[in-house]
Coordinates of C-alpha atoms in Angstrom, one line a residue:
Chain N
X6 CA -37.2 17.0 15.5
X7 CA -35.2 14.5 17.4
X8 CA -34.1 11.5 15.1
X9 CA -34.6 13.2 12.1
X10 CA -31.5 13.1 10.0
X11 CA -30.4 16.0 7.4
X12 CA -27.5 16.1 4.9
X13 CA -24.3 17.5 5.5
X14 CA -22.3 18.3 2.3
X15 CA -18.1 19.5 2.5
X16 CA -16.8 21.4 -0.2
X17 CA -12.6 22.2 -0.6
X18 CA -10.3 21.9 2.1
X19 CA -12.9 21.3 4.7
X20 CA -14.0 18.3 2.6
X21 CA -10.7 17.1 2.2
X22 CA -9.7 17.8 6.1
X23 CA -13.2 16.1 6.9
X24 CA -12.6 13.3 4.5
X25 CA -15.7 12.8 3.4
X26 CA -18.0 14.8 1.1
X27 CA -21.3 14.4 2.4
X28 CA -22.7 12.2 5.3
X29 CA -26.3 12.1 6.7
X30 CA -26.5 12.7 10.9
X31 CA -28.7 13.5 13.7
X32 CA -28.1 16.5 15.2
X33 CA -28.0 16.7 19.0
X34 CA -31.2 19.0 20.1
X35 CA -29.3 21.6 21.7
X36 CA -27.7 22.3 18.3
X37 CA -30.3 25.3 17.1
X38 CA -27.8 27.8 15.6
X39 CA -25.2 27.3 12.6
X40 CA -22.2 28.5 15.3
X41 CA -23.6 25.5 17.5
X42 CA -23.2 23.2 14.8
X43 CA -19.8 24.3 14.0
X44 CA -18.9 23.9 17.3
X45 CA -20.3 20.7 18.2
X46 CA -18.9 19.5 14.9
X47 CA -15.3 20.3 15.7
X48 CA -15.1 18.6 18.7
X49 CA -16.5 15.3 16.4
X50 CA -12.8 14.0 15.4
X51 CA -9.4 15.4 14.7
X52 CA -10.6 15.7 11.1
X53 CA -13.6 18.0 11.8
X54 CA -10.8 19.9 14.4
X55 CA -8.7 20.9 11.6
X56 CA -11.1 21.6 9.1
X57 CA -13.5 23.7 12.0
X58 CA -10.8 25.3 13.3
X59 CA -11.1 28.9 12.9
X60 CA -15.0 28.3 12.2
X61 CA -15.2 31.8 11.9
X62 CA -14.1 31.8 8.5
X63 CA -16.2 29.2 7.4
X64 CA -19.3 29.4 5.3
X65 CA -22.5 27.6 5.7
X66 CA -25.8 27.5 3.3
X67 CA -28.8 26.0 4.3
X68 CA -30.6 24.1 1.4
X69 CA -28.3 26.2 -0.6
X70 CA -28.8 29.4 0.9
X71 CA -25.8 31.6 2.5
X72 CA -26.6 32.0 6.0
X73 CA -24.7 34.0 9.0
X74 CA -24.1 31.9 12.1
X75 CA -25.7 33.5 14.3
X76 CA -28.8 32.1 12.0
X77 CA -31.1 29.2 13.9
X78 CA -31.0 26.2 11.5
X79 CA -34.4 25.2 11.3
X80 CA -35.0 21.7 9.7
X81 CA -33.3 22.0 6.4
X82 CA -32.9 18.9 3.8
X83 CA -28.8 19.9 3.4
X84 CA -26.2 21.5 5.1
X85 CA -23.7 22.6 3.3
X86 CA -20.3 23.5 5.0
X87 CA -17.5 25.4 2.9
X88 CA -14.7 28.0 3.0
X89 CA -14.4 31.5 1.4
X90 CA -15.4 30.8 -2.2
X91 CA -12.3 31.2 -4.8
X92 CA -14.4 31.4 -8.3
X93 CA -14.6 33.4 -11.0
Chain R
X7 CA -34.8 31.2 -11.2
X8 CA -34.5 33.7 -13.8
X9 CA -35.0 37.0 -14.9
X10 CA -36.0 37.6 -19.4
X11 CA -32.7 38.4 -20.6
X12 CA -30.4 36.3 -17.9
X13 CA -28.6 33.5 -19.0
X14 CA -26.5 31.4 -16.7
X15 CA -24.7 28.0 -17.8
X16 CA -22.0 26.4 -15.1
X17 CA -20.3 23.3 -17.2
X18 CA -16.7 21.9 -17.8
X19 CA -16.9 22.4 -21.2
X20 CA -15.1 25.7 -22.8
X21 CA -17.4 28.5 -24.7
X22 CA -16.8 30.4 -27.4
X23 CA -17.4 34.2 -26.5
X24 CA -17.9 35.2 -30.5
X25 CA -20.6 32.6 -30.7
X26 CA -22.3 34.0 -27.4
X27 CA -22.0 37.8 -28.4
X28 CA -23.8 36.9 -31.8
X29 CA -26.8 35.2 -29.7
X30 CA -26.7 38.4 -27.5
X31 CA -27.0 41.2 -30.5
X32 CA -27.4 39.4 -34.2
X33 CA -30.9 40.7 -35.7
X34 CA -31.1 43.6 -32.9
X35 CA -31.0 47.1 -33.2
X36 CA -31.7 48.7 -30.0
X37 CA -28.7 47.0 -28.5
X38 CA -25.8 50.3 -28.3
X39 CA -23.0 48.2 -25.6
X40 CA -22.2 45.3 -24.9
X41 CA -20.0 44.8 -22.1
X42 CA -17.8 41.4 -21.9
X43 CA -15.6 39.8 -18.9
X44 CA -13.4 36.8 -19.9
X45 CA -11.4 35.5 -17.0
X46 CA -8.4 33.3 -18.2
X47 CA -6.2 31.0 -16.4
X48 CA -3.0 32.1 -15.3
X49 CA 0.4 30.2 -15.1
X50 CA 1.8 32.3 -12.8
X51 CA 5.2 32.8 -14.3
X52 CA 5.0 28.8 -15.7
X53 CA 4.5 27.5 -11.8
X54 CA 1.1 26.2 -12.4
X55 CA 0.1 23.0 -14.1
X56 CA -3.9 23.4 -13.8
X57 CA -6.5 24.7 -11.9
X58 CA -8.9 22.5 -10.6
X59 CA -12.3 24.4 -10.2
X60 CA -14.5 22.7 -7.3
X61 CA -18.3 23.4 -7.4
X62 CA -21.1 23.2 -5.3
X63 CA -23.8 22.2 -8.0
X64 CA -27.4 24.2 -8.1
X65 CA -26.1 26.4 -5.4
X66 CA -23.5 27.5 -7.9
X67 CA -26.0 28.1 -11.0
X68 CA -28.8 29.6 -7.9
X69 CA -26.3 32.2 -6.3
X70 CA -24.6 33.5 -10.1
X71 CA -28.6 34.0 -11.2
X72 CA -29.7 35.9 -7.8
X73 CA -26.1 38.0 -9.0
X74 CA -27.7 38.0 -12.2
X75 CA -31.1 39.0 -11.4
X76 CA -29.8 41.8 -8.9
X77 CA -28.1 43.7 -12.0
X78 CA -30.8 43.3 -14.2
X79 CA -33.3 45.0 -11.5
X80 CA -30.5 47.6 -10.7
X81 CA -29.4 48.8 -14.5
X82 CA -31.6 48.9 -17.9
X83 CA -29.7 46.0 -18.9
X84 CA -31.4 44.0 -21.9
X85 CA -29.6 41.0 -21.9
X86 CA -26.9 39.1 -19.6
X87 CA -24.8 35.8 -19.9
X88 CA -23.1 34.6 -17.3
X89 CA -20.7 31.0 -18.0
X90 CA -18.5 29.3 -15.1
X91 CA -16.5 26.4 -15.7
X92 CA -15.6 23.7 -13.5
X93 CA -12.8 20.6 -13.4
X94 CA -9.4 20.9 -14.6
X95 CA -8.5 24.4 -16.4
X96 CA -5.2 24.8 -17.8
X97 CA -3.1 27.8 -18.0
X98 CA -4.7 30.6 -21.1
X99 CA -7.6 28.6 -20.8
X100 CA -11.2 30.6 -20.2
X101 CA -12.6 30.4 -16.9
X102 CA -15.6 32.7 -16.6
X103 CA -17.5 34.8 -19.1
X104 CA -20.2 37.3 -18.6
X105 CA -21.8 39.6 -21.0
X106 CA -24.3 42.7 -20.4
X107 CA -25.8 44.2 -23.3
X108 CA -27.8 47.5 -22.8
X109 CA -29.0 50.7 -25.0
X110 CA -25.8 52.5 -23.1
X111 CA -22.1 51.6 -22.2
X112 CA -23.0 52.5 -18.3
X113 CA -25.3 49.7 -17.5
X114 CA -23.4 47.3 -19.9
X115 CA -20.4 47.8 -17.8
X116 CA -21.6 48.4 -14.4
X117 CA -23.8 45.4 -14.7
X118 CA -20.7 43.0 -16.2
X119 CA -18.8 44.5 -13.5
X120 CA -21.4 43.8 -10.5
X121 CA -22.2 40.2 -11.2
X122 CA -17.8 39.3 -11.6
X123 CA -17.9 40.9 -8.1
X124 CA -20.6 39.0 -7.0
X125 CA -19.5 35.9 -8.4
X126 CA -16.0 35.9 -6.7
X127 CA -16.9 36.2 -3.5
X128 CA -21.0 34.8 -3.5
X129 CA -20.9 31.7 -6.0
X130 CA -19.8 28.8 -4.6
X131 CA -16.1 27.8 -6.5
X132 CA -13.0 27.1 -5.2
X133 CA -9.7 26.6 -6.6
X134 CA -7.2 24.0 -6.2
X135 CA -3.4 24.9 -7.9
X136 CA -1.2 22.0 -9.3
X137 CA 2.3 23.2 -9.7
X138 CA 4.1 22.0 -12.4
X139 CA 7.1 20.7 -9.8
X140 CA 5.2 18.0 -8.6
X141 CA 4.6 19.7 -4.9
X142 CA 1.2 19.1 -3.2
X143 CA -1.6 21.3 -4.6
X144 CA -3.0 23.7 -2.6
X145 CA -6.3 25.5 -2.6
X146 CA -6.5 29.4 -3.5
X147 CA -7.0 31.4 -0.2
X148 CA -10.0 33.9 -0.5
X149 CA -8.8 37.6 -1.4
X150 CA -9.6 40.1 1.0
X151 CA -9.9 42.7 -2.5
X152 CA -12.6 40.4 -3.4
X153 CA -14.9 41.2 -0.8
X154 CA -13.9 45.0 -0.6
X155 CA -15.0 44.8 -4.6
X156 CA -18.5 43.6 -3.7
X157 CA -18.4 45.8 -0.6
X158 CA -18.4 48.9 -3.2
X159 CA -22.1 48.6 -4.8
X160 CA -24.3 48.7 -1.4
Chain E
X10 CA 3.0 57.6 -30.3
X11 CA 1.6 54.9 -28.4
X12 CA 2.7 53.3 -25.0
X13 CA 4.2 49.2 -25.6
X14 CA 0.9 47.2 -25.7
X15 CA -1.1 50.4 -27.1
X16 CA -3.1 49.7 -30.5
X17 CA -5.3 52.4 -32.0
X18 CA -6.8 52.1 -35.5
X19 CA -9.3 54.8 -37.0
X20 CA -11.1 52.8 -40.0
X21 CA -14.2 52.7 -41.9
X22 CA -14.1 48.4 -42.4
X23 CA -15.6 46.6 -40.0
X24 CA -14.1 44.7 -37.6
X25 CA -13.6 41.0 -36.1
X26 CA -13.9 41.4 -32.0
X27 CA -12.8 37.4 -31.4
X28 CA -9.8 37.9 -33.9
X29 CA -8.6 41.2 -32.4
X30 CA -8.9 39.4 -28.5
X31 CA -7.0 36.2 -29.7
X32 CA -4.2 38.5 -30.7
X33 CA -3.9 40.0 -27.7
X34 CA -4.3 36.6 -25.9
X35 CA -3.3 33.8 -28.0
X36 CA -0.4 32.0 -26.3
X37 CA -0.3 34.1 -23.0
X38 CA -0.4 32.9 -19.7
X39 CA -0.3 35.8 -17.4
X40 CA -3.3 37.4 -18.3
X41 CA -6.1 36.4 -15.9
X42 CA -8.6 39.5 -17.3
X43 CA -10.1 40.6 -20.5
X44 CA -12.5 43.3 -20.5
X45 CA -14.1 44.6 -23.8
X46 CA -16.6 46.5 -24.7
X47 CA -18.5 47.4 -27.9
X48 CA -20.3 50.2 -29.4
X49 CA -23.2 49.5 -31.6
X50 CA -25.4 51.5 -33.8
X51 CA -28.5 51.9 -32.6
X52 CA -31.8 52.1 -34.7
X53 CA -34.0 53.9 -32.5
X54 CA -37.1 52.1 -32.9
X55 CA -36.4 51.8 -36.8
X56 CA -36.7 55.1 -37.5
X57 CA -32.5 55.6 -38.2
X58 CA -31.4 54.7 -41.6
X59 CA -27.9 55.4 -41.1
X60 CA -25.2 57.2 -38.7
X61 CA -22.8 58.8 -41.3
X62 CA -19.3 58.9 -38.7
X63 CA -17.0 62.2 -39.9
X64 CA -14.2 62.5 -37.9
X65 CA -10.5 64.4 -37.8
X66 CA -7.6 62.3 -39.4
X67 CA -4.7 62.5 -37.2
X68 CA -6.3 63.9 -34.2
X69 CA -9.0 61.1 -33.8
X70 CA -6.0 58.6 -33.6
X71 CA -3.9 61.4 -31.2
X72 CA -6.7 61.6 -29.3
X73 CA -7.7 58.2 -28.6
X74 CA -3.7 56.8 -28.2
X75 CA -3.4 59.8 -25.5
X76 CA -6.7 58.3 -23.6
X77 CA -5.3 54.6 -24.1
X78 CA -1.5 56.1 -22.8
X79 CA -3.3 57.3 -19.8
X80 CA -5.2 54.1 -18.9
X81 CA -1.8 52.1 -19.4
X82 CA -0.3 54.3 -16.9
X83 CA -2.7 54.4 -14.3
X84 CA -3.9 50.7 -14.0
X85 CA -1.7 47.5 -14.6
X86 CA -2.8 46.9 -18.3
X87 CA -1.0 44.6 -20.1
X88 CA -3.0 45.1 -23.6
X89 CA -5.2 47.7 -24.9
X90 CA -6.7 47.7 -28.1
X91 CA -9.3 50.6 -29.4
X92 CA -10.3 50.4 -33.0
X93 CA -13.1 53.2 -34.1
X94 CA -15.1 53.2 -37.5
X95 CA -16.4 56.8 -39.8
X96 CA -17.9 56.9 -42.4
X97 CA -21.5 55.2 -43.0
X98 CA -22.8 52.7 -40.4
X99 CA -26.0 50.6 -40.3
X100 CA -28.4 49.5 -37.3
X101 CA -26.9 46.6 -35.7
X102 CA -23.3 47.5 -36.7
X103 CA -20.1 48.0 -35.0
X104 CA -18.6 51.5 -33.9
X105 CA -15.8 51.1 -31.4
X106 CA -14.4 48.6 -29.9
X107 CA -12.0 48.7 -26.3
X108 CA -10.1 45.5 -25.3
X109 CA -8.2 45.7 -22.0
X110 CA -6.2 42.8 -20.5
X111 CA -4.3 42.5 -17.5
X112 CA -3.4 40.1 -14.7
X113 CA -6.4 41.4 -12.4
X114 CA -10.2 42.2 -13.3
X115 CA -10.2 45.8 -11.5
X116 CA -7.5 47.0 -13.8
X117 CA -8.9 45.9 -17.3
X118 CA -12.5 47.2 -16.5
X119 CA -11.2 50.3 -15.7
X120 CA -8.8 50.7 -18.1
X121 CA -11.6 49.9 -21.0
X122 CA -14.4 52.2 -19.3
X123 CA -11.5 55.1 -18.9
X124 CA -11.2 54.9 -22.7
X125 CA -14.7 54.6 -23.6
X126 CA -15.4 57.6 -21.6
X127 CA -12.3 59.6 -22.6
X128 CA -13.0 59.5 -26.5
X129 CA -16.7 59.8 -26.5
X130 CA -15.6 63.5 -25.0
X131 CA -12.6 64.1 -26.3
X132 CA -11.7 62.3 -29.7
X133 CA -13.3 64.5 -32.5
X134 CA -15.4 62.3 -34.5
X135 CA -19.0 63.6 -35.0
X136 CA -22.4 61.6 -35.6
X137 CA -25.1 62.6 -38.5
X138 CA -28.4 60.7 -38.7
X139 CA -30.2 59.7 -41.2
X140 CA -33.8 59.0 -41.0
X141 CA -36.0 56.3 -42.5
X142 CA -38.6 58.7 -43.2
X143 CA -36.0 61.2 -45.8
X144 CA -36.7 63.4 -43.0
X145 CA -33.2 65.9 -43.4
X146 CA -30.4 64.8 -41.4
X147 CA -29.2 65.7 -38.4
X148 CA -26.5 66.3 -36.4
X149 CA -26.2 64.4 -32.7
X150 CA -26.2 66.9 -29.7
X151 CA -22.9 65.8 -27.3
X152 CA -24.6 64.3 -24.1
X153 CA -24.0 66.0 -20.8
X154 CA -23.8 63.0 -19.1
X155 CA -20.3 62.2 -21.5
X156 CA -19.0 64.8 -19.6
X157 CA -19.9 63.9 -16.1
X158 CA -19.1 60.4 -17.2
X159 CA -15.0 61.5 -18.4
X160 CA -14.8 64.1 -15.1
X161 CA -15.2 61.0 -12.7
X162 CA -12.0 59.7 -13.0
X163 CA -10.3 63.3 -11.8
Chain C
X10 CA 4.0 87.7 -38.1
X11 CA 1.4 89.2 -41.0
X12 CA 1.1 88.1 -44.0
X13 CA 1.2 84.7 -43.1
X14 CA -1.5 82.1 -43.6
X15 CA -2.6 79.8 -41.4
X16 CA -4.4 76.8 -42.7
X17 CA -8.3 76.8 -40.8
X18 CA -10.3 73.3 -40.8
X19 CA -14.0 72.7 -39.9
X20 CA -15.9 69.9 -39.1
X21 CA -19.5 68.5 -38.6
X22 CA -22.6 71.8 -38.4
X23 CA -19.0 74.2 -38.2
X24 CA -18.1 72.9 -41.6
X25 CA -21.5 72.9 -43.1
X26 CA -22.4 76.2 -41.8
X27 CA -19.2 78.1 -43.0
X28 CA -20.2 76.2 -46.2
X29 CA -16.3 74.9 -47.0
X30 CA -14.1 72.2 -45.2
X31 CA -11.1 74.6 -45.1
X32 CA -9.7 77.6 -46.1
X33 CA -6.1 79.4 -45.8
X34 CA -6.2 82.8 -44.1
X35 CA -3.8 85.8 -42.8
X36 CA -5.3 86.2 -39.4
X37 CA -4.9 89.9 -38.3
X38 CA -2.7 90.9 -36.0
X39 CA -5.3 91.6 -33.0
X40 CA -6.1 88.4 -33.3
X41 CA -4.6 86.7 -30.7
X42 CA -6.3 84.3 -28.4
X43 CA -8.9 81.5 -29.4
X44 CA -11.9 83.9 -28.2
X45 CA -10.3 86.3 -30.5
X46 CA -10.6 84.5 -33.5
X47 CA -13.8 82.8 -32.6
X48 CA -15.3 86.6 -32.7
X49 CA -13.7 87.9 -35.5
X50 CA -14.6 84.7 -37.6
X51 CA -18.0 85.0 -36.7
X52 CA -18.2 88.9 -38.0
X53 CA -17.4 87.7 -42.0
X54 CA -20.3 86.4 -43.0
X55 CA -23.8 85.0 -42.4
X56 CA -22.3 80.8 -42.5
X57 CA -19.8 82.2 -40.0
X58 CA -22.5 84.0 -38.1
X59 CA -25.0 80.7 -38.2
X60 CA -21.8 78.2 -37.0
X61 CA -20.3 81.1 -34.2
X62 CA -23.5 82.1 -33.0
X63 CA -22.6 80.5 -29.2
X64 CA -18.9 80.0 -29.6
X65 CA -18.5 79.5 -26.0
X66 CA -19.6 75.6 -27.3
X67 CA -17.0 75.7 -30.5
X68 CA -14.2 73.5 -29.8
X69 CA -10.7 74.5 -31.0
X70 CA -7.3 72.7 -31.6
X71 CA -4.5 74.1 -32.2
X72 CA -2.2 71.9 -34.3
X73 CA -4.7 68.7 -33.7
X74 CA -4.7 70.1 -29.6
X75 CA -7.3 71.0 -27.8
X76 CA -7.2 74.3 -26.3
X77 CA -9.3 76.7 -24.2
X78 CA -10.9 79.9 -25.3
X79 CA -8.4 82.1 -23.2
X80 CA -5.3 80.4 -25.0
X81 CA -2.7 82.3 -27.2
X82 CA -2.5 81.1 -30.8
X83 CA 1.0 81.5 -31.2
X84 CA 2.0 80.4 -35.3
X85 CA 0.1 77.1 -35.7
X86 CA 0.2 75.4 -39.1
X87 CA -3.8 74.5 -38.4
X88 CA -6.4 75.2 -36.5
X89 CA -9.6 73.1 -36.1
X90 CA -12.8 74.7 -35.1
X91 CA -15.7 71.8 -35.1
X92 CA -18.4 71.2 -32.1
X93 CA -18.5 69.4 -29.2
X94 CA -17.1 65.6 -30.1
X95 CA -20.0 62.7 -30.8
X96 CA -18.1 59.6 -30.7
X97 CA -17.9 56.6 -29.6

């Protein structure tokens, strides 16, 4: 699916450290799980660095679906990228 | 997606938990509980200012109905409201609100009880805490309780 | 004798669930939880005319403050409230009513289920149907699940 | 202590049963646990016969406590015989 974009969304502090709140990319083809995409999108810019740091902790739904990073990510429309949820 | 009976509203607006109760039980009479969660607020001993309540909208109305739907599968529950507010909350306001009505108090309560647990650690909020000093806000970090809490119903 | 924080009222009026939560809100700001729950009468398929509540004056509101003491010892409550009717209720009305606050949600759902399950077992109050069909009334049989319902929290 | 009367109270079937809300009695002196009285209640008449006839399910306080069957009844100023609670 080379050249295909998809939707990246940032929610809380990794919004804020990422400075953006949502931005449409190609993803490099070797990129197949969500731990790859954490990883490649650390190494992006100091921004992505802080906010990916421990990516462990972070949470990722695809098209709005929690997912575990060891999931493959397919060809979803968004990607959403988020830490531990605070509600309720 | 929605079960009869489920109800799920995410808006900035406050609610009135009377108003929502009477929708829940007025002209029924095979309703015996009705379970109710209000989460407020807090000011932390006068520290904080406001809460500001980030979203991730349709994933946060999508994840509080699968919560929602779960219960309703998992107790005889006959009808349940869930409400989550977003943007700025002030200290005593309302946050969140569910109610679970049910022919008996154990599915009213266990099912109020499961979706709060869900909520806090599946439905996509976060909060941001201005203190009233001035300092920089900071975001709420993530309770480890939380996800104990929702640990204790597989 | 009740604990700082403790109301119990035994009463045959009605009562107002929104009025008796803003008093035990209004103006706070370090309660983050309020957990309540309800007890209605049940019609049972429209065949109950009426539940005619008899209960013990003095023991029913012993009884009842000695569950609510308990609670406020065991879990970080900062209000509890328990009102419960007698005399003659209709389909669709009120019974009892539990309000627990606190800082944290764990504390008031537990603290309002403890008390539910406490007085349906142990606070002497006793229910008499009355049929729709003139059919002679009857007493209600005490439910064994009450009792494995007040044993869990040994 | 004979000769003195103890005020009895009954409540819900107990009270209808017994056919009277309460009564003041001199219990006799053999009476003196909760089973005791339970039995030699249930020996005065039929009503007493009809609301005793399992008093292993009577409930009994003692001064508005609740007490077992095996407890001494020491000089209460009420006791309370009535059947398993049905609030809430």
């Amino acid at each position: 699916m080379a050249g295909v974009e998809t939707k990246l969304v940032y929610f809380s502090w990794v919004r804020e450290r990422v400075g953006k709140s949502e931005e449409k990319i190609v993803l490099p083809q070797d990129v197949t799980t969500v731990m790859d995409l954490l990883l490649w999108l650390k190494q992006r810019d100091d921004g992505f660095a802080a906010a990916l740091e421990f990516p462990e902790i972070i949470r990722v739904a695809l098209d709005q679906e929690h997912v575990e990073h060891t999931a493959e990510i397919g060809a979803p429309r968004e990607i959403a990228i988020f830490p531990p949820m605070t509600g309720g | 997606m929605s079960a009869f009976g489920v109800t799920v509203r995410v808006q900035s607006e406050d609610f009135d938990q009377a108003a929502e109760t009477t929708l829940l039980t007025k002209g029924r009479t095979d309703i015996g509980a009705v379970a109710t969660f209000s989460g407020l607020c807090r000011g932390e001993g006068e520290t904080l200012k406001a809460l500001e309540l980030e979203h991730y909208p349709g994933m946060a109305e999508s994840e509080i109905e699968a919560a929602a739907n779960a219960a309703v599968k998992r107790w005889p529950i006959d009808g349940l409201l869930v409400i989550h507010r977003y943007g700025r909350i002030t200290p005593g306001e309302q946050i969140v609100l569910v109610i679970a009505t049910s022919k008996h108090r154990d599915a009213a309560f266990d099912g109020a009880r499961y979706v709060m647990d869900f909520l806090k650690t599946n439905a996509p909020f976060w909060k941001k805490e201005h203190r009233v000093d001035g300092q920089e806000a900071s975001w709420v970090d993530a309770r480890e309780e939380d996800e104990q809490a929702t640990k204790r119903w597989k």
